[in-house]
Short mmCIF file of C-alpha atoms and ligand atoms in Angstrom, two decimals:
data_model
loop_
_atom_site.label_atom_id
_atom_site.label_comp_id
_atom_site.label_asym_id
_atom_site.label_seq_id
_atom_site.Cartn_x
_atom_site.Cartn_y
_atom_site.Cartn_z
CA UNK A 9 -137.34 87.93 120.11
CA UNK A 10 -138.08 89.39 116.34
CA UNK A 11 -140.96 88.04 115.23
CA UNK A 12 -142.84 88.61 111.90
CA UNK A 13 -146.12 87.64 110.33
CA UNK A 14 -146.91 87.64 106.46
CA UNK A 15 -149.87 87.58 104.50
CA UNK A 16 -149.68 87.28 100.44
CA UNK A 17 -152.27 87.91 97.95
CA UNK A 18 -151.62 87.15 94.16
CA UNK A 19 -149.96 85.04 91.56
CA UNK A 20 -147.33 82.30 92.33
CA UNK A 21 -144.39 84.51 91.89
CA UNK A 22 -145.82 86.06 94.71
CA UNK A 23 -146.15 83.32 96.55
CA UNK A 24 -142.49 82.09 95.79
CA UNK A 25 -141.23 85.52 96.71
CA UNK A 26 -142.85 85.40 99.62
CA UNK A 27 -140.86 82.37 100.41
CA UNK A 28 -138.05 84.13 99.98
CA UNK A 29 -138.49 87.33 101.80
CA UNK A 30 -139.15 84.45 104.78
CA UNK A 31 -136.05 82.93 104.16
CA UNK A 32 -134.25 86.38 103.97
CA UNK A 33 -136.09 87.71 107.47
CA UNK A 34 -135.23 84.40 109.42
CA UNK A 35 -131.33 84.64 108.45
CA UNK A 36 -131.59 88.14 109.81
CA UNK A 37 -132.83 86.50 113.35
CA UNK A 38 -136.66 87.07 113.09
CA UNK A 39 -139.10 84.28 113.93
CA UNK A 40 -142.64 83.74 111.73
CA UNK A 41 -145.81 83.53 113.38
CA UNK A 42 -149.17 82.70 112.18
CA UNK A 43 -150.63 84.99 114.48
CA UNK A 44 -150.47 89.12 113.30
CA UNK A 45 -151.39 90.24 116.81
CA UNK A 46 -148.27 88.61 118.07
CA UNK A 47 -146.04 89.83 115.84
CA UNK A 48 -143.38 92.83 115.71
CA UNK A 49 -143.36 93.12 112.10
CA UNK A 50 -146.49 92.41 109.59
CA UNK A 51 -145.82 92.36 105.91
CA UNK A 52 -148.40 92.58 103.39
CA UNK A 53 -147.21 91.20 100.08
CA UNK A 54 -149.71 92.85 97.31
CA UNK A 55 -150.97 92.09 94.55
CA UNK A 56 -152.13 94.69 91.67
CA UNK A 57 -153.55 92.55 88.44
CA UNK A 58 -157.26 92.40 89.89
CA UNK A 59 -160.00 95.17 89.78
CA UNK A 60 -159.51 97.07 92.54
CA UNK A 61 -156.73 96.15 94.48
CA UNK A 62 -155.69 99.35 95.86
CA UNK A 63 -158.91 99.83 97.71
CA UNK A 64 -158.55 96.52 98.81
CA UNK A 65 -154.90 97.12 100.28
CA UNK A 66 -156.19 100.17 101.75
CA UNK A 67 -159.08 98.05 103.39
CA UNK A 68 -157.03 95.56 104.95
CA UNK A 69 -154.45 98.41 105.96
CA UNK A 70 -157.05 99.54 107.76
CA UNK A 71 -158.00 96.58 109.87
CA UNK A 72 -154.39 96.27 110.88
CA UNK A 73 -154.69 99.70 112.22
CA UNK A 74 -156.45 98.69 115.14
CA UNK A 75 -152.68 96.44 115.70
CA UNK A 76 -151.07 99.82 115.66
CA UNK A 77 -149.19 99.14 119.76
CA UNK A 78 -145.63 99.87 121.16
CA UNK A 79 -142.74 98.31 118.86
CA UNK A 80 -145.28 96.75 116.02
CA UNK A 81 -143.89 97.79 112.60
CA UNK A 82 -145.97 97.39 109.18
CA UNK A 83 -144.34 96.67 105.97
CA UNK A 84 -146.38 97.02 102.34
CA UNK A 85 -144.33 95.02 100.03
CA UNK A 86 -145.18 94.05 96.46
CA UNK A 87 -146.84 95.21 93.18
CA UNK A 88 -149.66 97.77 94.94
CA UNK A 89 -146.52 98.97 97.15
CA UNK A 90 -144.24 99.65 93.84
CA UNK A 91 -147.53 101.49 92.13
CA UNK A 92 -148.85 103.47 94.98
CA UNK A 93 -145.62 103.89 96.54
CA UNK A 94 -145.23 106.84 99.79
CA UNK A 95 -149.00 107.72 99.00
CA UNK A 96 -149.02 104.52 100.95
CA UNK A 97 -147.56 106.48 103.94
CA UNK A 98 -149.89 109.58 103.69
CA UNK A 99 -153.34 106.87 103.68
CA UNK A 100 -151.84 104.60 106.29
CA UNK A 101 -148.87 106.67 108.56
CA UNK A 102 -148.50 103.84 110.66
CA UNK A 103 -146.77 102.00 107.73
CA UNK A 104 -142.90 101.94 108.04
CA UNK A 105 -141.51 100.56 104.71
CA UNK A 106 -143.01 99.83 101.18
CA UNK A 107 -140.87 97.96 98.68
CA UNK A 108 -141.45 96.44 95.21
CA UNK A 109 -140.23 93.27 94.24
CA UNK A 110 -137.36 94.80 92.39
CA UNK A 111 -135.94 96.24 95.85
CA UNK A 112 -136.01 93.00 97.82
CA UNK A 113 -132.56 92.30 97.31
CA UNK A 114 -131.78 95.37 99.48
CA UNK A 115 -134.09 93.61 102.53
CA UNK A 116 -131.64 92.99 105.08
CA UNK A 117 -129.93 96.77 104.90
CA UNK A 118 -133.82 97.87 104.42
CA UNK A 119 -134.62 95.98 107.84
CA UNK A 120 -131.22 96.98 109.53
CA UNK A 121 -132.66 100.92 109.69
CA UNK A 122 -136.40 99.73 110.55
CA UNK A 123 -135.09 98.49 113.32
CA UNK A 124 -133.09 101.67 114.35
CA UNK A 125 -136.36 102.83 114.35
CA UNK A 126 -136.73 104.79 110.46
CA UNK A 127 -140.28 105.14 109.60
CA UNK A 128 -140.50 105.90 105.75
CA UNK A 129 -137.91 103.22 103.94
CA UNK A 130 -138.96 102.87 100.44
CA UNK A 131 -137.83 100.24 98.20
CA UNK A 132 -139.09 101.65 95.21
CA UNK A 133 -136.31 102.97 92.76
CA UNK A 134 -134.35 100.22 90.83
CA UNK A 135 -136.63 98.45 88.39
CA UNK A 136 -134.44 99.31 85.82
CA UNK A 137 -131.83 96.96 87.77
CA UNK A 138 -129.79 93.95 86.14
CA UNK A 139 -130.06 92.48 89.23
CA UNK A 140 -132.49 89.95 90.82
CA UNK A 141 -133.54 88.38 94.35
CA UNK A 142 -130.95 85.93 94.41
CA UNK A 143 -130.72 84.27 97.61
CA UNK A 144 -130.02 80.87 99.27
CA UNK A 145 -132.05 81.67 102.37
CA UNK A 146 -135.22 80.73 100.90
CA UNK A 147 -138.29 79.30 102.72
CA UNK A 148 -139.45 75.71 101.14
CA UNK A 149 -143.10 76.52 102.29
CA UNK A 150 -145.01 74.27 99.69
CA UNK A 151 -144.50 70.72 101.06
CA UNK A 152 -144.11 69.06 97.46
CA UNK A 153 -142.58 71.35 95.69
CA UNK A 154 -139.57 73.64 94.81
CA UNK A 155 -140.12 76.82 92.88
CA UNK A 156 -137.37 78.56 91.68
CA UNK A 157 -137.55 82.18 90.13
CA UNK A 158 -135.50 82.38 86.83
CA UNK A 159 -136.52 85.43 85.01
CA UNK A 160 -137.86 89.09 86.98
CA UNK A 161 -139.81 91.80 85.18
CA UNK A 162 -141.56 92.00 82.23
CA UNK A 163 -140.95 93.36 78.60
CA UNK A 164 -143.75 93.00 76.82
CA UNK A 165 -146.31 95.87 78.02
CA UNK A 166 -149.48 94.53 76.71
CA UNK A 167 -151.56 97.53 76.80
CA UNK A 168 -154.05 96.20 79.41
CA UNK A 169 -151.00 95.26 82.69
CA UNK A 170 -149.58 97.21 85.04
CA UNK A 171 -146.61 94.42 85.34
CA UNK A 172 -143.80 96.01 83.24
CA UNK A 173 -144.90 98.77 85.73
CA UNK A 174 -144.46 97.13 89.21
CA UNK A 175 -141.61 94.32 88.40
CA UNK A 176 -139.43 96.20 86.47
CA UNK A 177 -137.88 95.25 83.37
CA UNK A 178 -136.89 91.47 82.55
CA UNK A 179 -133.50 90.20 84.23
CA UNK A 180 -132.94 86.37 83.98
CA UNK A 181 -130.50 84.53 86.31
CA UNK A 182 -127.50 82.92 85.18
CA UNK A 183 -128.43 79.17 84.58
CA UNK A 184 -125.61 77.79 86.71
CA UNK A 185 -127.25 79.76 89.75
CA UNK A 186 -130.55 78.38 88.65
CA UNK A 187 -129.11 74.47 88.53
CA UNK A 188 -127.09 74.97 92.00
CA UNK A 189 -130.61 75.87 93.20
CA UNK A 190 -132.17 73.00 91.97
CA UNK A 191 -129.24 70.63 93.40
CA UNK A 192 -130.13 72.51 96.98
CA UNK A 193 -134.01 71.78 95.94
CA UNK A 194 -133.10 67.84 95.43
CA UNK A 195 -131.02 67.54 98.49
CA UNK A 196 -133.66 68.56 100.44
CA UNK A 197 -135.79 65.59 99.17
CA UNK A 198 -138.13 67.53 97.01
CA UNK A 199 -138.72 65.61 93.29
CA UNK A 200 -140.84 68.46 91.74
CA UNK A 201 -139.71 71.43 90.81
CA UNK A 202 -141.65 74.64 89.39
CA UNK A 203 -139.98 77.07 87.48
CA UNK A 204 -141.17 80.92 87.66
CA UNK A 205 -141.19 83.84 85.26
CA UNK A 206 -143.73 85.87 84.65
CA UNK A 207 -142.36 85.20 80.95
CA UNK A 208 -140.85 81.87 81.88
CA UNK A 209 -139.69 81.17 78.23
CA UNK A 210 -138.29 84.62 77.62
CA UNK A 211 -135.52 83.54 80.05
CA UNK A 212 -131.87 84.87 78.30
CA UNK A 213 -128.85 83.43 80.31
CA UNK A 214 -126.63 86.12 81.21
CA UNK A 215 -123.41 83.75 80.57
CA UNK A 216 -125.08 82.76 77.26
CA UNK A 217 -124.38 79.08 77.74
CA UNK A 218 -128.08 77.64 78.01
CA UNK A 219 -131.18 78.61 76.05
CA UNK A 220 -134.73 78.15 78.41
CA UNK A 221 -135.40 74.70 76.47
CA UNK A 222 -131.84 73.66 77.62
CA UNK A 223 -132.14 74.46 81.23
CA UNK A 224 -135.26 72.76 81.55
CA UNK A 225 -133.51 69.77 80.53
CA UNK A 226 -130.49 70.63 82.65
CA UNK A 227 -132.74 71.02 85.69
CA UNK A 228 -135.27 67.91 84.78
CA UNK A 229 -131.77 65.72 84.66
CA UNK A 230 -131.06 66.81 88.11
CA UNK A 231 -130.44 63.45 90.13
CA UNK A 232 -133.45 62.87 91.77
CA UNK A 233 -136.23 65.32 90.21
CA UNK A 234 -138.82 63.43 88.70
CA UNK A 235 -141.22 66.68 87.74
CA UNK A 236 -140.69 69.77 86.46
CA UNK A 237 -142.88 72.63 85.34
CA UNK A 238 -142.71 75.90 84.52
CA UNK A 239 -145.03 79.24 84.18
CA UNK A 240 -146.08 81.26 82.77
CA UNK A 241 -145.02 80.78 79.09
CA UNK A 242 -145.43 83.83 76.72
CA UNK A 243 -146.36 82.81 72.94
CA UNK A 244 -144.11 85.22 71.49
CA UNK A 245 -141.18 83.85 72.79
CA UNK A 246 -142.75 80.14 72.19
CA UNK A 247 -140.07 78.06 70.41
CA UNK A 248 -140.23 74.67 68.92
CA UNK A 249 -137.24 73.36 70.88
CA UNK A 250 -139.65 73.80 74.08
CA UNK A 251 -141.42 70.80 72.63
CA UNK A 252 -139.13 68.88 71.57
CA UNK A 253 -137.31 68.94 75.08
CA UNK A 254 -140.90 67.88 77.07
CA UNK A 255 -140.60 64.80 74.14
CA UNK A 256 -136.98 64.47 74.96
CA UNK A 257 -137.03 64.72 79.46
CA UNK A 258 -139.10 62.54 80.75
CA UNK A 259 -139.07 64.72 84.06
CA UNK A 260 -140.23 67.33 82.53
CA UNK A 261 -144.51 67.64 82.78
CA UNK A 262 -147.06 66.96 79.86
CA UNK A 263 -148.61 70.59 80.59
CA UNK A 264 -148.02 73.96 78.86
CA UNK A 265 -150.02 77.27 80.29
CA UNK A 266 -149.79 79.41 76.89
CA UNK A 267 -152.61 82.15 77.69
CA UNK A 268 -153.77 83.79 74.57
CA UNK A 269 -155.73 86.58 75.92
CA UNK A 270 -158.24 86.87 72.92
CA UNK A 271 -158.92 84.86 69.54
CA UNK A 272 -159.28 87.80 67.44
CA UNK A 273 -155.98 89.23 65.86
CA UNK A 274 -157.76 93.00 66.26
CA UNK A 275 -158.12 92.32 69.89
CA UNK A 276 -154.66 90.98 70.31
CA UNK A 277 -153.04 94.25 68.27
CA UNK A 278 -154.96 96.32 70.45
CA UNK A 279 -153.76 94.56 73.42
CA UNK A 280 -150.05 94.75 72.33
CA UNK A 281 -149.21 91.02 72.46
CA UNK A 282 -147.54 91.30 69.16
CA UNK A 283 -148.80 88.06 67.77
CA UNK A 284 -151.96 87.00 65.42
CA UNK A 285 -154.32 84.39 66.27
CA UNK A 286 -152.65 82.00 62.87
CA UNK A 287 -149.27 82.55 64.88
CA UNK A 288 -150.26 81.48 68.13
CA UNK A 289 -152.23 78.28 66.54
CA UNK A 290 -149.16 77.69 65.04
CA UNK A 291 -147.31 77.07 68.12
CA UNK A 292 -150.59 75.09 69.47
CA UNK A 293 -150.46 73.01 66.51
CA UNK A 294 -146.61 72.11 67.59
CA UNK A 295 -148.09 70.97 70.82
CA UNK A 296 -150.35 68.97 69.30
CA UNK A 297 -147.69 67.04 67.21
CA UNK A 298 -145.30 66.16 70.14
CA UNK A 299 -145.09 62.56 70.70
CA UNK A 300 -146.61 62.89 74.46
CA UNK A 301 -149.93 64.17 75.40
CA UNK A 302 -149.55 67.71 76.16
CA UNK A 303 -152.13 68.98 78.09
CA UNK A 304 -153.04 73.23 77.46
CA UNK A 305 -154.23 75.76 79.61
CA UNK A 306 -154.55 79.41 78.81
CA UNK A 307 -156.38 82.63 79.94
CA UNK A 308 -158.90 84.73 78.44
CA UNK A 309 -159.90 88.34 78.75
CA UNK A 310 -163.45 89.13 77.83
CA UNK A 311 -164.45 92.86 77.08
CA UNK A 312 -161.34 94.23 76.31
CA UNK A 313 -161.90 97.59 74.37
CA UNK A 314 -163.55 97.49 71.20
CA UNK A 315 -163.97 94.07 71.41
CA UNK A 316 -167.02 93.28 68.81
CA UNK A 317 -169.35 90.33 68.75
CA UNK A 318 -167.37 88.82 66.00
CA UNK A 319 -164.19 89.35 68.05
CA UNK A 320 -165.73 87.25 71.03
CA UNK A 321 -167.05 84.68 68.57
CA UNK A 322 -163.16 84.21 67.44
CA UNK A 323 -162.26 83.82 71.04
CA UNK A 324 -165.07 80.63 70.86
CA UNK A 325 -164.21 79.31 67.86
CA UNK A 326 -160.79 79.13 68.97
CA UNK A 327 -161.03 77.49 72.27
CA UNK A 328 -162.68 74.40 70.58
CA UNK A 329 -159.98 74.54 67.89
CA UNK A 330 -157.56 74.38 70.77
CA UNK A 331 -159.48 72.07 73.36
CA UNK A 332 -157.61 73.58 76.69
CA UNK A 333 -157.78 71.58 79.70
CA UNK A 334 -158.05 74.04 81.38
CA UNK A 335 -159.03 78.50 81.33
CA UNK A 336 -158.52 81.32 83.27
CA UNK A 337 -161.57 83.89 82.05
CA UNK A 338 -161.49 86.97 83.05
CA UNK A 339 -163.63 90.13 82.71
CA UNK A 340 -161.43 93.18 81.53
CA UNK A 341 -161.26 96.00 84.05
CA UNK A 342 -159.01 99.26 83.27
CA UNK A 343 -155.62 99.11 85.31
CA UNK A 344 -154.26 102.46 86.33
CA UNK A 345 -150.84 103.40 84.61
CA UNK A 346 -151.69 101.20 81.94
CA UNK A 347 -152.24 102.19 78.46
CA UNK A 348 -155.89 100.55 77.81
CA UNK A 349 -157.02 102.85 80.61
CA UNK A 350 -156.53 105.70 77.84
CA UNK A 351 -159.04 103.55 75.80
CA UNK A 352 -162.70 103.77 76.15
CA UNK A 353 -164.08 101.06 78.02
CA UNK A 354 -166.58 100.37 75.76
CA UNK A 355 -168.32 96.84 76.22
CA UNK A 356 -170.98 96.87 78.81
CA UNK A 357 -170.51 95.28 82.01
CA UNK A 358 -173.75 93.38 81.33
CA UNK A 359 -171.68 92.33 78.06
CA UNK A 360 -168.90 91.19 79.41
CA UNK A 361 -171.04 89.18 82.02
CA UNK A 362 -172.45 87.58 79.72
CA UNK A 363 -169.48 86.80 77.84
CA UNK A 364 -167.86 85.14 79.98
CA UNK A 365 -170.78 82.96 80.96
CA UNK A 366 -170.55 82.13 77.27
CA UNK A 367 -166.98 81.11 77.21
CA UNK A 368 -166.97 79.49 81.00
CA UNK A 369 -169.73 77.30 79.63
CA UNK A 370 -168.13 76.51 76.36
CA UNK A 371 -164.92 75.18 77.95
CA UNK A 372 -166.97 73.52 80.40
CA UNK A 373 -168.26 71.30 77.60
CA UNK A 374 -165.13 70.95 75.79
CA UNK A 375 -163.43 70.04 79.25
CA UNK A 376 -166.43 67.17 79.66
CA UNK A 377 -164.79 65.56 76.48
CA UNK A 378 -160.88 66.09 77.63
CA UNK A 379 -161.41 64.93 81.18
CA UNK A 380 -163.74 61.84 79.51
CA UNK A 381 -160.73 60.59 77.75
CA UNK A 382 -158.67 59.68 80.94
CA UNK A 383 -161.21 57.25 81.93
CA UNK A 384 -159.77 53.55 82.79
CA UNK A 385 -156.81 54.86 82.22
CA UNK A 386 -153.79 54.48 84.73
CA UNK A 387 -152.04 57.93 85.71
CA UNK A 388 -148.97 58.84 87.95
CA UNK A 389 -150.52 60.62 90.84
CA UNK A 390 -148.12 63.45 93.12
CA UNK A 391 -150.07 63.29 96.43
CA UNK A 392 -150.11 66.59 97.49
CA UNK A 393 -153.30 66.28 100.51
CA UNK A 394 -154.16 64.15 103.11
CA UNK A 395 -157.38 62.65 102.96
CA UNK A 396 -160.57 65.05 102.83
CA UNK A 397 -163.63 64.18 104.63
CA UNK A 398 -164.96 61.42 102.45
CA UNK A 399 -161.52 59.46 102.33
CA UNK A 400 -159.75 60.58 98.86
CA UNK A 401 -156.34 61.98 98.85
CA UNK A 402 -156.13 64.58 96.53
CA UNK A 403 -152.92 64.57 94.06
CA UNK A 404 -151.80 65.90 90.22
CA UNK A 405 -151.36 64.31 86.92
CA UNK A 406 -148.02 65.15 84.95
CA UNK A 407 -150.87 67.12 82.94
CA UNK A 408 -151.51 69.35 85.71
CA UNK A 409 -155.11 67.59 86.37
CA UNK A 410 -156.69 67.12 89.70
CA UNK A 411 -156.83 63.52 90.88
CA UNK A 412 -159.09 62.25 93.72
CA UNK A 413 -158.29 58.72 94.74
CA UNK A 414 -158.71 55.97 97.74
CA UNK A 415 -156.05 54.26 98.93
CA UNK A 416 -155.43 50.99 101.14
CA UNK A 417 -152.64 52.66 102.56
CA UNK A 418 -151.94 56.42 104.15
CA UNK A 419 -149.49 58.27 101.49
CA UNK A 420 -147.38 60.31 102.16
CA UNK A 421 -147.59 64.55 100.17
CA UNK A 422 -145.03 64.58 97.99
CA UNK A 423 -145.25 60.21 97.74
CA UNK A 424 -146.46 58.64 93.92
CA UNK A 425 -149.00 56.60 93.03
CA UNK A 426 -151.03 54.73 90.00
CA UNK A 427 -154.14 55.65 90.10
CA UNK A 428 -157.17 53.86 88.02
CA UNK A 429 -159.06 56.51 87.13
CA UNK A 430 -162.86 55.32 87.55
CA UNK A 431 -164.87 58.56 87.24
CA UNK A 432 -164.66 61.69 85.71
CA UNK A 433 -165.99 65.31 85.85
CA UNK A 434 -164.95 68.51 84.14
CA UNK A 435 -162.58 69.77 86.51
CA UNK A 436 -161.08 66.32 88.24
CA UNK A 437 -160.76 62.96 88.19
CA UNK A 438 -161.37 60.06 90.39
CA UNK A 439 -159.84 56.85 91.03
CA UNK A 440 -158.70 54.12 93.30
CA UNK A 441 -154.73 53.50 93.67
CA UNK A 442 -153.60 50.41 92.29
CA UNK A 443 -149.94 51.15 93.53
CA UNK A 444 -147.91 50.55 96.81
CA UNK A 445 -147.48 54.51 97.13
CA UNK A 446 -143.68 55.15 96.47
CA UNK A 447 -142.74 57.05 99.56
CA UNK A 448 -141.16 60.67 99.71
CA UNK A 449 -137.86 60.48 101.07
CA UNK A 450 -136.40 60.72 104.78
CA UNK A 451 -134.83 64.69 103.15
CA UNK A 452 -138.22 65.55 102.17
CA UNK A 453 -140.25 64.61 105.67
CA UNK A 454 -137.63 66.71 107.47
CA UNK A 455 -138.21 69.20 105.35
CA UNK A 456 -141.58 69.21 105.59
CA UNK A 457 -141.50 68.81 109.60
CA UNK A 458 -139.01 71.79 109.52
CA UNK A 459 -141.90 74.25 107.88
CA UNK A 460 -144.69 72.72 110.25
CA UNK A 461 -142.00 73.72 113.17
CA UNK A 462 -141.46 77.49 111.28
CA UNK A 463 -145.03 78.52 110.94
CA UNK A 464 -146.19 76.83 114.23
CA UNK A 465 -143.49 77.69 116.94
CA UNK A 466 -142.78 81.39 114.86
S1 LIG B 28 -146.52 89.65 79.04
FE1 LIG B 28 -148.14 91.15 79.07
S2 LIG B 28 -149.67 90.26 80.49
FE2 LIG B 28 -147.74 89.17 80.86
S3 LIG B 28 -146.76 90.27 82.55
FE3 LIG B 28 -145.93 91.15 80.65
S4 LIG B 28 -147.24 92.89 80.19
FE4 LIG B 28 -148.32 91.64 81.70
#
C-alpha cells in the first residue's frame, strides 16, 4: 500500500494547497497517515515569510533523518523548497524531490519517477507559468469550510517579501472554473466558503467576463452558501465595487483583512507598496460608509528600515483612526533574496521590541471598545468546535470574531446559531444560544465523516 504523511507550516494558502496536494496523492492510489514513521512518503510543505525558516526546515529535516529506512521517500515542497531549491539535496541527501507551489501541477508525473525510484526531482522552474494548480481532486480537510484558490503568485514585490520570489508571478483562474468549484463545494454540504489569493482582489479573469467584486457575488449566490470570505485583500487593487457587493450579497461576510504594513507614507515608499497612508484611509473610509458593519483587520510591520519615531507614531495614530478588530504585528526581520535585505537594518532589536509592545497594547485598548459594542447584542454564530472543557462551543461571527457560547443542545461544526452575547473581552465574545441550532446538512456530516476516515485509517 502507498502511504504518505504531511506536515504544513504557514499561511492558509498553504494550508489549502496542502489540501490539494492530498487530494492529488490519493487519486494517484496513496493512503494518508497521521503517523510519519508509518509512512512511505513524508512531505514537508514550507513556509518562508518568518525569521528564520530555513534553519528551521533544516532542523526538522534533520529529525526525520533518523526515519531514513528501506523504501521511505522525503519530499520538501513549498516556499523554503522553491528558495533553497537542490541546496536542499546537498544539506539533507536523503531528500528525493523539492517542488514550489508553481510546479504542483506537474505532481502526478513528478510522483510517477519517485516511484521508479529517481532521487533528485525538482519542481522548481515554471514560476513564470500561466498556469495554476487546478484540480478537482482536492481534500475538504477543514470540516466547515471550502477554500478555493483563485489567484497564484504575486506582483507586487514589496521590498521586504520573498513571495513574488517563491510563488511565481500572479495567474488567476478563469471564474467559471472557480464557480464549478464552488457548486462541487455546495454539493458536498459545505455553506462557507473562503476564497484565497495571496492578492485576493487582484484576481483578473482570464475569459474577461467577471471582475473579483462580481465573482464574489457569483459565488455568494451559489444555492446553498450562506458565507463567503476572502483573503488576503491588497489596498492597491482595493475598489469601491468590493463594498458595494458585501452591501449588495448577503452571503458574503461583514469582514475585510486590508493589512497596511506601516502608517507612514515614507515607510510604505520604502517598502514598495505603492500607496500613501491618505490613499489607503481612503479606501478605509469606504468601509466605513457601507450600509453593514464591516469589521477590519490588518497587519503591521514594526522596524522596517529607517523607520523613525515619528514614522511609528503614524503607524499609532492610524490604528485608532482605523479601529481594526483585529492586527497582525510583526517585528521586521531581513528576508534573503529580498530587496530590504540590501537596506541597513537599522532599528534596534530592543526598538522594535518595544514597538510592538506599544502597538500590541494600543490595539488591545482600542479592541476593548470594538468587542464592548457587541454586548446584548444577538449574532449568527458558525459552530466550528465541540465543546471545550468548561462547556462553550466555540464558533465565528460574519465579522470574523470569536464566539464562546452554551448551549441546551449539542451542535453540530458547521450548524448556526443566535447567540446572546453576555460578556466580552478583547479578543472574544461570550454568550448563551438563544436558537434551536440549525443543523449542517446530511452532505456535510458525510463529508466530514469521510476526512475523520482519511486521516485516521491513512
Ligand atoms: S503584496 Fe507584497 S507582501 Fe503581499 S505577497 Fe506580494 S510582495 Fe508579499
Amino acid at each position: 500500500m502507498k502511504t504518505f504523511y504531511i506536515e504544513t507550516f504557514g499561511c492558509q494558502m498553504n494550508a489549502h494547497d496542502s489540501e490539494k496536494v492530498v487530494g492529488t496523492l490519493v487519486q494517484e492510489g496513496y493512503n494518508q497517515v497521521n503517523d510519519e514513521a508509518e509512512a512511505g512518503l513524508i512531505l514537508y510543505n514550507t513556509c518562508s515569510i518568518r525569521d528564520k525558516a530555513e534553519q528551521k526546515v533544516f532542523h526538522r529535516l534533520n529529525e526525520y533523518k533518523k526515519l531514513q529506512g528501506e523504501g521511505k521517500r522525503f519530499a520538501v515542497i513549498g516556499c523554503v523548497a522553491q528558495q533553497e531549491g537542490t541546496k536542499i539535496f546537498e544539506k539533507a541527501p536523503y531528500v528525493s524531490l523539492v517542488a514550489g507551489s508553481s510546479s504542483y501541477r506537474n505532481l502526478p508525473e513528478m510522483l510517477e519517477r519517485l516511484e521508479a525510484g529517481e532521487t533528485r526531482i525538482t519542481g522548481l522552474d515554471d514560476r513564470q507559468t500561466d498556469q495554476t494548480f487546478d484540480t478537482e481532486f482536492t481534500a475538504r480537510t477543514n470540516p466547515h469550510r471550502g477554500y478555493i484558490t483563485i489567484i497564484e503568485g504575486c506582483d507586487k514585490f514589496c521590498s521586504y517579501c520573498v513571495v513574488p520570489y517563491t510563488r511565481g508571478k500572479e495567474r488567476s483562474r478563469t471564474s467559471a472554473s472557480v464557480l464549478a468549484e464552488a457548486q462541487r463545494i455546495a454539493q458536498l454540504g459545505f455553506t462557507e466558503i473562503q476564497v484565497l489569493g495571496q492578492n485576493v482582489n487582484s484576481y483578473r479573469d482570464p475569459s474577461g467576463r467577471r471582475t473579483f467584486a462580481e465573482l464574489l457575488v457569483a459565488i455568494g449566490e451559489v444555492n446553498g452558501i450562506e458565507r463567503v470570505r476572502f483573503t488576503t485583500s491588497h489596498p492597491r487593487d482595493f475598489t469601491k465595487d468590493i463594498v458595494d457587493a458585501i452591501d449588495a450579497t448577503p452571503a458574503l461576510c461583514d469582514h475585510v483583512h486590508l493589512p497596511v504594513q506601516s502608517g507612514s507614507t515614507d515607510v510604505l515608499r520604502a517598502m514598495q507598496r505603492e500607496y500613501t497612508r491618505d490613499w489607503y484611509l481612503e479606501r478605509i473610509q469606504w468601509t466605513k460608509d457601507a450600509k453593514r458593519d464591516i469589521s477590519l483587520t490588518s497587519d503591521i510591520i514594526v522596524g522596517f528600515p529607517g523607520e523613525t519615531g515619528r514614522d511609528f507614531e503614524d503607524t499609532i495614530t492610524l490604528l485608532e483612526i482605523v479601529g481594526y478588530d483585529a492586527i497582525y504585528g510583526f517585528k521586521y526581520s531581513p528576508r534573503p533574496n529580498t530587496p530590504a535585505i540590501h537596506m541597513v537594518d537599522s532599528i534596534a532589536e530592543e526598538v522594535k521590541i518595544q514597538r510592538l509592545a506599544i502597538l500590541n497594547a494600543r490595539q488591545r485598548d482600542i479592541q476593548r471598545v470594538n468587542y464592548g459594542r457587541h454586548l446584548e447584542q444577538t449574532l449568527t454564530v458558525m459552530v466550528e468546535h465541540a465543546a471545550n472543557s468548561r462547556g462553550q462551543i466555540t464558533g465565528r461571527s460574519t465579522q470574523n470574531k470569536t464566539v464562546n457560547f452554551t448551549c441546551d443542545t449539542t451542535p453540530a461544526i458547521g450548524s448556526y446559531v443566535d447567540v446572546r452575547i453576555t460578556q466580552v473581552f478583547p479578543n472574544s465574545l461570550v454568550g448563551e444560544a438563544i436558537s434551536v441550532p440549525i443543523a449542517p446538512s446530511a452532505a456535510l456530516l458525510a463529508q466530514q465523516a469521510l476526512n475523520a476516515r482519511v486521516t485516521v485509517l491513512g
